[in-house]
CSV table of C-alpha atoms in Angstrom, one decimal:
chain,number,residue,atom,x,y,z
D,17,MET,CA,281.6,70.4,224.1
D,18,MET,CA,281.7,73.7,222.0
D,19,ASN,CA,283.9,75.2,224.7
D,20,GLU,CA,286.3,72.2,224.7
D,21,VAL,CA,286.6,72.6,221.0
D,22,LEU,CA,287.3,76.4,221.3
D,23,THR,CA,290.0,75.9,224.0
D,24,TYR,CA,291.9,73.3,221.9
D,25,LEU,CA,291.8,75.7,219.1
D,26,LYS,CA,293.2,78.4,221.2
D,27,TYR,CA,296.1,76.0,222.2
D,28,ILE,CA,296.9,75.2,218.7
D,29,VAL,CA,296.7,78.9,217.5
D,30,ALA,CA,299.0,79.9,220.6
D,31,ILE,CA,301.6,77.2,219.8
D,32,MET,CA,301.6,78.2,216.2
D,33,LEU,CA,302.0,81.8,216.9
D,34,LEU,CA,304.8,81.1,219.3
D,35,LEU,CA,306.7,79.0,216.8
D,36,ALA,CA,306.2,81.8,214.4
D,37,LEU,CA,307.5,84.4,216.6
D,38,THR,CA,310.6,82.0,217.1
D,39,HIS,CA,310.9,81.8,213.4
D,40,PHE,CA,310.9,85.3,212.8
D,41,GLY,CA,313.2,86.2,215.6
D,42,PHE,CA,315.6,83.6,214.2
D,43,GLN,CA,315.6,85.2,210.6
D,44,THR,CA,315.8,88.7,212.1
D,45,TYR,CA,319.0,87.3,213.8
D,46,LYS,CA,320.4,85.6,210.6
D,47,ASN,CA,319.8,88.7,208.5
D,48,ALA,CA,321.1,91.0,211.1
D,49,LYS,CA,324.3,89.0,211.4
D,50,LEU,CA,324.8,88.9,207.7
D,51,TYR,CA,324.4,92.7,207.5
D,52,GLU,CA,327.0,92.8,210.5
D,53,ALA,CA,329.3,90.8,208.4
D,54,ARG,CA,328.9,92.7,205.3
D,55,THR,CA,329.5,96.0,207.1
D,56,ILE,CA,332.8,94.8,208.8
D,57,THR,CA,333.9,93.8,205.4
D,58,ILE,CA,333.1,97.2,203.7
D,59,THR,CA,334.7,99.0,206.6
D,60,ASN,CA,337.8,96.9,206.3
D,61,GLN,CA,338.2,98.1,202.7
D,62,SER,CA,337.8,101.8,203.8
D,63,ASN,CA,340.8,102.2,205.8
D,64,ALA,CA,343.7,104.4,204.4
D,65,SER,CA,345.6,101.5,202.8
D,66,ALA,CA,342.6,100.1,201.1
D,67,LEU,CA,341.5,103.6,199.9
D,68,ALA,CA,344.8,104.2,198.6
D,69,GLN,CA,345.0,101.0,196.6
D,70,GLY,CA,341.6,101.7,195.3
D,71,LYS,CA,342.6,105.0,193.8
D,72,ILE,CA,345.5,103.2,192.2
D,73,ASP,CA,343.0,100.6,190.8
D,74,ARG,CA,340.9,103.3,189.3
D,75,PHE,CA,343.8,105.1,187.8
D,76,THR,CA,344.9,101.8,186.3
D,77,SER,CA,341.5,101.0,185.0
D,78,ALA,CA,341.2,104.7,183.4
D,79,ILE,CA,344.4,104.6,181.7
D,80,SER,CA,343.8,101.3,180.1
D,81,PHE,CA,340.3,102.5,178.8
D,82,GLY,CA,338.7,99.8,180.9
D,83,LEU,CA,340.6,96.9,179.6
D,84,ILE,CA,341.9,96.2,183.2
D,85,LYS,CA,338.8,95.8,185.3
D,86,ASN,CA,338.6,97.5,188.7
D,87,LYS,CA,337.7,94.4,190.6
D,88,ARG,CA,337.8,95.9,194.0
D,89,HIS,CA,335.4,98.6,193.1
D,90,GLU,CA,333.2,95.9,191.6
D,91,LYS,CA,333.4,93.8,194.7
D,92,LEU,CA,332.8,96.7,197.0
D,93,THR,CA,329.6,97.6,195.1
D,94,GLN,CA,328.4,94.1,195.3
D,95,LEU,CA,329.0,94.1,199.0
D,96,LYS,CA,327.1,97.3,199.5
D,97,LYS,CA,324.1,95.8,197.7
D,98,GLU,CA,324.1,92.8,199.9
D,99,GLN,CA,324.5,94.9,202.8
D,100,LYS,CA,321.3,96.9,202.0
D,101,GLU,CA,319.4,93.7,201.0
D,102,TYR,CA,320.3,92.0,204.6
D,103,LYS,CA,319.5,95.3,206.4
D,104,GLU,CA,316.1,95.5,204.7
D,105,GLU,CA,315.4,91.9,205.2
D,106,SER,CA,316.3,92.1,208.9
D,107,GLU,CA,314.0,95.0,209.4
D,108,LYS,CA,311.1,93.1,207.5
D,109,GLN,CA,311.5,90.1,209.6
D,110,PHE,CA,311.3,92.3,212.8
D,111,TYR,CA,308.1,93.7,211.7
D,112,TYR,CA,306.9,90.2,211.2
D,113,PHE,CA,308.0,89.6,214.7
D,114,LEU,CA,305.9,92.6,216.0
D,115,TYR,CA,302.8,91.6,214.0
D,116,THR,CA,303.0,88.1,215.5
D,117,LEU,CA,303.6,89.6,218.9
D,118,ALA,CA,300.5,91.7,218.5
D,119,LEU,CA,298.4,88.7,217.5
D,120,ILE,CA,299.9,87.0,220.7
D,121,THR,CA,298.9,89.9,222.8
D,122,LEU,CA,295.4,89.9,221.1
D,123,LEU,CA,294.8,86.0,221.8
D,124,SER,CA,296.0,86.4,225.4
D,125,ILE,CA,293.1,88.8,226.1
D,126,PHE,CA,290.6,85.9,225.3
D,127,CYS,CA,292.4,83.5,227.4
D,128,ILE,CA,292.1,82.7,231.0
D,129,SER,CA,294.5,84.4,233.4
D,130,ALA,CA,296.8,81.5,233.7
D,131,HIS,CA,297.0,80.9,230.0
D,132,GLN,CA,297.3,84.6,229.4
D,133,ALA,CA,300.4,84.9,231.6
D,134,LEU,CA,301.9,81.9,230.2
D,135,LEU,CA,301.6,83.0,226.6
D,136,LEU,CA,303.2,86.4,227.5
D,137,ALA,CA,305.8,84.7,229.4
D,138,PHE,CA,307.0,82.4,226.5
D,139,SER,CA,306.9,85.3,224.2
D,140,SER,CA,309.0,87.4,227.0
D,141,LEU,CA,311.6,84.6,226.9
D,142,ILE,CA,311.8,84.5,223.2
D,143,SER,CA,312.3,88.2,222.9
D,144,LEU,CA,315.1,87.9,225.7
D,145,ILE,CA,317.0,85.2,223.9
D,146,TYR,CA,317.0,87.2,220.4
D,147,GLY,CA,317.7,90.4,222.3
D,148,LEU,CA,320.9,89.0,223.8
D,149,LEU,CA,321.9,87.2,220.6
D,150,ASN,CA,321.5,90.2,218.1
D,151,PRO,CA,323.7,93.3,217.7
D,152,ILE,CA,322.5,96.3,219.9
D,153,LEU,CA,324.9,98.8,218.6
D,154,MET,CA,327.2,99.6,215.6
D,155,VAL,CA,329.8,102.1,216.1
D,156,THR,CA,332.0,103.6,213.3
D,157,ILE,CA,334.9,106.0,213.9
D,158,HIS,CA,336.1,107.8,210.8
D,159,LYS,CA,337.8,111.0,209.6
D,160,HIS,CA,338.0,112.8,206.3
D,161,VAL,CA,341.5,112.6,204.8
D,162,GLU,CA,342.8,114.8,202.0
D,163,HIS,CA,343.2,112.9,198.8
D,164,LEU,CA,341.8,109.7,200.3
D,165,GLY,CA,338.3,110.7,201.5
D,166,ASP,CA,336.5,109.2,204.3
D,167,VAL,CA,338.8,106.9,206.2
D,168,VAL,CA,337.4,104.5,208.6
D,169,LEU,CA,339.6,104.5,211.9
D,170,SER,CA,337.6,101.8,213.9
D,171,PHE,CA,334.4,99.8,213.8
D,172,GLU,CA,332.7,97.8,216.3
D,173,SER,CA,329.5,95.8,216.3
D,174,LYS,CA,328.2,95.1,219.8
D,175,GLY,CA,325.7,93.1,221.4
D,176,ILE,CA,325.1,92.5,225.2
D,177,LEU,CA,326.9,89.1,225.3
D,178,GLY,CA,329.8,90.4,223.0
D,179,SER,CA,330.2,93.5,225.2
D,180,ILE,CA,330.4,91.4,228.2
D,181,THR,CA,333.0,89.1,226.7
D,182,LYS,CA,335.1,92.3,225.7
D,183,LEU,CA,334.7,93.7,229.2
D,184,PHE,CA,336.1,90.6,230.7
D,185,HIS,CA,339.0,90.5,228.1
D,186,GLY,CA,339.8,94.2,229.0
D,187,GLY,CA,340.0,93.4,232.8
D,188,GLU,CA,336.7,94.9,233.8
D,189,ASN,CA,335.5,92.1,235.5
D,190,MET,CA,333.4,94.0,238.1
D,191,VAL,CA,331.4,95.8,235.4
D,192,ALA,CA,331.2,92.7,233.2
D,193,LEU,CA,329.8,90.6,236.1
D,194,THR,CA,327.5,93.3,236.9
D,195,ILE,CA,325.9,93.3,233.3
D,196,LEU,CA,326.0,89.7,233.1
D,197,LEU,CA,324.2,89.2,236.2
D,198,PHE,CA,321.4,91.9,235.7
D,199,SER,CA,321.2,91.7,232.1
D,200,VAL,CA,321.5,87.8,231.3
D,201,VAL,CA,321.3,85.7,234.6
D,202,ILE,CA,318.6,87.3,236.3
D,203,PRO,CA,316.3,87.8,233.4
D,204,LEU,CA,316.7,84.3,232.2
D,205,ILE,CA,316.1,82.9,235.8
D,206,LYS,CA,313.3,85.2,236.4
D,207,ILE,CA,311.3,84.4,233.2
D,208,ILE,CA,311.9,80.8,233.7
D,209,THR,CA,310.9,80.7,237.3
D,210,MET,CA,307.6,82.9,236.4
D,211,ILE,CA,306.7,80.1,233.7
D,212,PHE,CA,307.3,77.3,236.5
D,213,VAL,CA,305.2,79.3,239.1
D,214,ILE,CA,302.5,79.9,236.7
D,215,LEU,CA,302.3,76.0,236.1
D,216,ALA,CA,302.5,75.3,239.7
D,217,LYS,CA,300.5,78.3,241.2
D,218,GLU,CA,298.5,76.2,243.7
D,219,PHE,CA,301.7,75.3,245.8
D,220,ASP,CA,302.7,77.8,248.6
D,221,PHE,CA,306.3,78.2,247.5
D,222,ALA,CA,305.2,79.8,244.4
D,223,HIS,CA,304.1,83.1,246.1
D,224,THR,CA,307.5,83.4,247.8
D,225,ILE,CA,309.4,83.0,244.6
D,226,VAL,CA,307.3,85.7,242.9
D,227,THR,CA,307.4,88.1,245.9
D,228,PHE,CA,311.4,87.7,245.8
D,229,PHE,CA,311.4,88.4,242.0
D,230,LYS,CA,309.2,91.2,242.2
D,231,VAL,CA,311.5,93.0,244.7
D,232,LEU,CA,314.5,91.9,242.6
D,233,GLY,CA,313.0,92.8,239.5
D,234,LYS,CA,313.0,96.5,240.3
D,235,TRP,CA,316.9,96.4,240.1
D,236,SER,CA,317.4,94.2,237.3
D,237,MET,CA,315.6,95.7,234.3
D,238,ILE,CA,315.7,99.1,232.6
D,239,ASP,CA,318.2,101.1,234.8
D,240,VAL,CA,320.9,98.6,234.4
D,241,PHE,CA,320.2,98.1,230.8
D,242,VAL,CA,320.2,101.7,230.0
D,243,VAL,CA,323.5,101.9,231.7
D,244,SER,CA,324.8,99.0,230.0
D,245,VAL,CA,324.1,100.7,226.6
D,246,PHE,CA,325.6,104.0,227.4
D,247,LEU,CA,328.8,102.0,228.6
D,248,VAL,CA,328.8,100.3,225.2
D,249,TYR,CA,328.5,103.6,223.5
D,250,PHE,CA,331.0,105.6,225.5
D,251,THR,CA,333.8,103.0,225.5
D,252,SER,CA,333.8,103.3,221.7
D,253,ASN,CA,333.2,107.1,221.5
D,254,GLN,CA,336.8,108.1,221.1
D,255,GLY,CA,337.6,109.3,217.7
D,256,ASP,CA,337.2,112.3,215.6
D,257,VAL,CA,333.8,111.5,214.2
D,258,THR,CA,331.8,108.7,215.7
D,259,HIS,CA,328.7,107.2,214.0
D,260,ALA,CA,326.5,105.3,216.2
D,261,GLU,CA,323.6,103.0,214.5
D,262,ILE,CA,321.2,101.3,216.9
D,263,GLU,CA,320.4,97.9,215.9
D,264,VAL,CA,317.4,95.4,216.3
D,265,GLY,CA,318.9,93.8,219.5
D,266,LEU,CA,318.1,96.8,221.5
D,267,TYR,CA,314.6,96.9,220.6
D,268,LEU,CA,314.1,92.9,221.2
D,269,PHE,CA,315.6,93.6,224.6
D,270,LEU,CA,313.3,96.5,225.3
D,271,ILE,CA,310.4,94.2,224.1
D,272,TYR,CA,311.4,91.8,226.6
D,273,VAL,CA,311.5,94.3,229.5
D,274,LEU,CA,308.2,95.4,228.8
D,275,LEU,CA,306.7,91.9,228.3
D,276,SER,CA,308.4,90.7,231.5
D,277,MET,CA,306.9,93.4,233.5
D,278,VAL,CA,303.5,92.7,232.2
D,279,THR,CA,303.9,89.0,233.0
D,280,ALA,CA,305.2,89.7,236.5
D,281,ILE,CA,301.9,91.8,237.2
D,282,LEU,CA,299.7,89.1,235.7
D,283,THR,CA,301.6,86.2,237.6
D,284,HIS,CA,301.2,88.2,240.8
D,285,ARG,CA,297.5,88.6,240.3
D,286,LEU,CA,297.1,85.1,239.4
D,287,LEU,CA,298.7,84.0,242.8
D,288,VAL,CA,296.6,86.5,244.7
D,289,LYS,CA,293.4,84.8,243.5
D,290,SER,CA,294.7,81.5,244.1
D,291,PRO,CA,294.7,79.9,247.7
D,292,SER,CA,298.1,80.3,249.4
C-alpha cells in the first residue's frame, strides 16, 4: 500500500514538474521575443537618418531651454529600460527552467527505468520546441560615423526556424532543407518515436525503431547543429564591425541534444532488458 502511494506521488510530482518546465520555457520565450522586439525598435532608431534627427531634436531642446521636450530621447530611454528588463526576465525564467530540469533529473533517479526514460524524453521534447522557437543569435553590424556616432547598418535576430525560412526565400533550398531535416524534422520524429517506443517496449517493432534512430542520431545532432549556427553567423558577418550576441534558444537546443542522447541510451537499455 505504501509503495502504491509513493508511486502515485511520483506521478503527481513528475506531471507538476513537466508543467512547470513548460511554463518557464514559455515565459523565457515570451520575454526573449519582447527583448528582441525592443532591440529591433532601438536599432531602427540608430541608423544615420534617425541619429541626425536626434541631434536636431537635442539642439532644439537646448536652445529652447527645455521648453521643447526631446520626445525622441525620452522614448529611446524608455525603450532601453524595457529592453534591459525583458532581457533580465528572460534570463531569470531560463534559470527557473534549468532548476526545474535539475529537479526532474533528480526525480528520475528514483524512478524505474521506463519512467526515468519517459520523464527525460518529455523534458527533451519541451526543450526542443522552445529551442526551435527562441532566437539563437542576434547580429548587429555597425560603424562609427563622424558627427553622428555609432550608426547601425544592419541588425538581424535569428532562430533556427527563421533561418530556414530566410534560406528558402534566398533560394538556398538545399541548405534550408538539410537544416530543416536534421535540426527540426528528425529530432521531432525521434523524440516522439522514443516516447512511443518506451510505452510499447514489449513489442518487437520497438527494437527495430530504436536501432534505426540510434544509427540516424549520429548524423542528426551536434555536427549539423554546429554547422547551422556558424552558417547563420557567417551569412550576417559582412559589415565593418559585427557584434554577435548568443541568445537563449541556442542553450535550449543544446539541452535538447544532451537530453535526447541520454534518453536514447536509457531507451536502448530498457529494450535490451525487455524480451524481444
